[in-house]
mmCIF file of C-alpha atoms in Angstrom:
data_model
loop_
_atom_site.group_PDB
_atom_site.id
_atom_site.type_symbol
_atom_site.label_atom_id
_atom_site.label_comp_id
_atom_site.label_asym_id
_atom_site.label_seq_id
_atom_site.Cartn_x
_atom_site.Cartn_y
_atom_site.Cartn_z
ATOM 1 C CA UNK A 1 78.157 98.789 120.379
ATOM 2 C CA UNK A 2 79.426 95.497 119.044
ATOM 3 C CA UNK A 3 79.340 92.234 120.614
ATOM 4 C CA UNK A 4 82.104 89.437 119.520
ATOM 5 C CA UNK A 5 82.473 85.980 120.102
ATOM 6 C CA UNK A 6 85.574 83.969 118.850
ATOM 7 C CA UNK A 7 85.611 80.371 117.368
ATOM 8 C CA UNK A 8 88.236 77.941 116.505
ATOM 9 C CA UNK A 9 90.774 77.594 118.564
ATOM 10 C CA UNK A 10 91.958 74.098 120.060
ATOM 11 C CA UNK A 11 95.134 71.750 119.687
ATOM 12 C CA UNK A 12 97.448 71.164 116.952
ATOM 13 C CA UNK A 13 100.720 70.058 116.309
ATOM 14 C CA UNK A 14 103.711 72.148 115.601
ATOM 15 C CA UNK A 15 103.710 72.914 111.866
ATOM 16 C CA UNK A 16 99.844 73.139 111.975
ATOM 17 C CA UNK A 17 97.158 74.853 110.880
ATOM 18 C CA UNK A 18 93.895 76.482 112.967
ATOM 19 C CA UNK A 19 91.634 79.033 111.614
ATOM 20 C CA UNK A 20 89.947 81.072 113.858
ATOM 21 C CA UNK A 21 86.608 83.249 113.466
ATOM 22 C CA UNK A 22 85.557 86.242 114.904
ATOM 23 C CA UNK A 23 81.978 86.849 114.909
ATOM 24 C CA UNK A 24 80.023 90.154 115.587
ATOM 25 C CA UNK A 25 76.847 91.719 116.032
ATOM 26 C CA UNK A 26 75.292 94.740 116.767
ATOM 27 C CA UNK A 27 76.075 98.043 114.710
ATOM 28 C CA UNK A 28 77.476 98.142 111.107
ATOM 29 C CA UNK A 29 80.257 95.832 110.804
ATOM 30 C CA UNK A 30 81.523 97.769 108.293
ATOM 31 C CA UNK A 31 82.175 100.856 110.792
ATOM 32 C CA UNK A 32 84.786 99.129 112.933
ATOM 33 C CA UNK A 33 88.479 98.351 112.287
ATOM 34 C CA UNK A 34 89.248 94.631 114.031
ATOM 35 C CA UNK A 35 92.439 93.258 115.252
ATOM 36 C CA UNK A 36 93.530 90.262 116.577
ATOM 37 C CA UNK A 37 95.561 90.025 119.779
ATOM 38 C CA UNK A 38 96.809 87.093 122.114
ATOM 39 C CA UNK A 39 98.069 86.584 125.369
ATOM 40 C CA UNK A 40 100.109 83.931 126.989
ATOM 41 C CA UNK A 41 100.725 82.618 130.136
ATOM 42 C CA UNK A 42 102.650 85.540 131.868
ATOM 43 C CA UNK A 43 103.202 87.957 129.301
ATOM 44 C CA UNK A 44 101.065 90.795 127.992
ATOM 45 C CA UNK A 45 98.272 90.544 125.565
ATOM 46 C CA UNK A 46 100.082 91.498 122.143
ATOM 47 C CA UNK A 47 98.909 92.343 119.003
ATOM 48 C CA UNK A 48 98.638 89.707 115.924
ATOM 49 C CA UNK A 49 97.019 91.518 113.359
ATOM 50 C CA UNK A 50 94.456 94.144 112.202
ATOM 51 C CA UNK A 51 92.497 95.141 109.168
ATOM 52 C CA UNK A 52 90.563 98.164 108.384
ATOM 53 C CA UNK A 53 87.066 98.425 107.127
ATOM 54 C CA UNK A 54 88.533 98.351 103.227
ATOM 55 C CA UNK A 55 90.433 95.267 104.400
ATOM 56 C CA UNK A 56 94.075 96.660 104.436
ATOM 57 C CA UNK A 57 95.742 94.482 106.686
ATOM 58 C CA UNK A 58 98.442 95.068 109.373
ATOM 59 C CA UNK A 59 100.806 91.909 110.945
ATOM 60 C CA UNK A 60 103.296 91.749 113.806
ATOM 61 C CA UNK A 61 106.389 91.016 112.429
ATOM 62 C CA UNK A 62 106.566 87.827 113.454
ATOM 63 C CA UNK A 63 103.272 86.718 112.054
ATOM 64 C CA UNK A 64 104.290 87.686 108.414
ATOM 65 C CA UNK A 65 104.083 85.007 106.163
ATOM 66 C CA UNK A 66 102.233 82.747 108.882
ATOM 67 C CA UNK A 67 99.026 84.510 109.261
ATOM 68 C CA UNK A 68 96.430 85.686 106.945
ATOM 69 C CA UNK A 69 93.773 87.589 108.771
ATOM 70 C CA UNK A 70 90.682 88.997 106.356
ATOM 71 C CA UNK A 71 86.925 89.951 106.704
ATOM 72 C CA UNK A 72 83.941 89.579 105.288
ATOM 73 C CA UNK A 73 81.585 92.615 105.789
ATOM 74 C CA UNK A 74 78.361 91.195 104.653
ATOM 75 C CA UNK A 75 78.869 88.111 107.157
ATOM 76 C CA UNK A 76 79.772 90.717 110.330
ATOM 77 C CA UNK A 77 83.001 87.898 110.026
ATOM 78 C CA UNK A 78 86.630 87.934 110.768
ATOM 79 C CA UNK A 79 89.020 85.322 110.484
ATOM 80 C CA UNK A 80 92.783 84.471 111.403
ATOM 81 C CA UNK A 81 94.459 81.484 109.409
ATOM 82 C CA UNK A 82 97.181 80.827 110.986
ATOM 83 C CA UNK A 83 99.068 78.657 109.352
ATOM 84 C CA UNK A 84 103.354 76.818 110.396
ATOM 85 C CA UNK A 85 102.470 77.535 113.895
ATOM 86 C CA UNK A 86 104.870 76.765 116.294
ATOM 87 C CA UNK A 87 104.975 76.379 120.095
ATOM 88 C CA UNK A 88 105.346 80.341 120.980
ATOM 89 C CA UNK A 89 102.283 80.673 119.194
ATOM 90 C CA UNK A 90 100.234 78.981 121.908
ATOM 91 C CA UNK A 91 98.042 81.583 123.933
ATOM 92 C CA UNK A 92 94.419 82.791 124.233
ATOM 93 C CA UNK A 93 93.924 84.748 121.021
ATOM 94 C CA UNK A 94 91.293 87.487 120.924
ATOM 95 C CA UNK A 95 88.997 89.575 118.377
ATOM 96 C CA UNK A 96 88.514 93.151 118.977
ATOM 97 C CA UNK A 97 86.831 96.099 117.420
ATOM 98 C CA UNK A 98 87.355 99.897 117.531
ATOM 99 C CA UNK A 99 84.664 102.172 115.581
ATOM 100 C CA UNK A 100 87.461 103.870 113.545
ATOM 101 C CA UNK A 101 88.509 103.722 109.693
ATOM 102 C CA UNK A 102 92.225 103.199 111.355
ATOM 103 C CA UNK A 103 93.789 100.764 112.669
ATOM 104 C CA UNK A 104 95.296 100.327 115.927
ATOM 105 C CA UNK A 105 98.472 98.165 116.911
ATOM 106 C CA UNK A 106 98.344 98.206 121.012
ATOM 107 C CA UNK A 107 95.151 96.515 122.880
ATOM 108 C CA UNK A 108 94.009 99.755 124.824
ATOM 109 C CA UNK A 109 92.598 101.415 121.739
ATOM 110 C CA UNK A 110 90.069 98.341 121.465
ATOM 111 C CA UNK A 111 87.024 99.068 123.615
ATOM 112 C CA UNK A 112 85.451 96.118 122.676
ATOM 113 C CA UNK A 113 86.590 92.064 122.643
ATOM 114 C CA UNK A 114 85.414 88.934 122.645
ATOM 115 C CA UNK A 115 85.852 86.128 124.968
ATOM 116 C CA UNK A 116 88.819 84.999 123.663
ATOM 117 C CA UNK A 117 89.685 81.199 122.093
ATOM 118 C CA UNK A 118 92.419 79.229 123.089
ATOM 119 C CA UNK A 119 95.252 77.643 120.704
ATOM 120 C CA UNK A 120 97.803 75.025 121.961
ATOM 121 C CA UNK A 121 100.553 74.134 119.617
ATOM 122 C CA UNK A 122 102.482 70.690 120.590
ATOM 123 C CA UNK A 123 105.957 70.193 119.943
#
């Protein structure tokens, strides 16, 4: 089992910058593909990005170009830079972890998330 606690989030204008982190512990960090997902107010938690344990990386299409999500496997880290964000980005935004060399895109395949961290972009 993995345990994972999120960092980073907080207010910022539109056209800002946050980075958020996504640390773990517990078993090999290595074993487990991560995502990121958020959820706003009303709507469904959706999925942001994800990157396997070789650190190919997978974005929603509207995060392309915006967010740069990457790991680093002797620091049990994840990170999200998020970067021209824009009011629709605001939401809770959560790590997760699957113990699986693949990827997954929807947030039921994820047994195991953090707390989540809240971002707030001002227009």
């Amino acid at each position: 089992q993995v345990q994972l606690v999120e960092s980073g989030g907080g207010l910022v204008q539109a056209g800002g910058s946050l980075r958020l982190s996504c640390a773990t512990s517990g078993r090999t960090f290595g074993d487990y593909a991560m995502g990121w997902f958020r959820q706003a107010p009303g709507k469904e938690r959706e999925f942001v990005a994800a990157i396997n344990w070789r650190s190919k990386t997978y974005y929603a299409d509207s995060m392309k170009g915006r967010f740069t999500i990457s790991r680093d496997n002797a620091k049990n880290t994840m990170s999200l830079q998020m970067n021209s964000l824009e009011p629709e980005d605001t939401a809770v935004y959560y790590c997760a972890a699957r113990s699986s060399v693949v990827v997954a895109t929807t947030w039921n395949e994820y047994p195991y998330w953090g707390q989540g961290t809240r971002v707030t972009v001002s227009s």
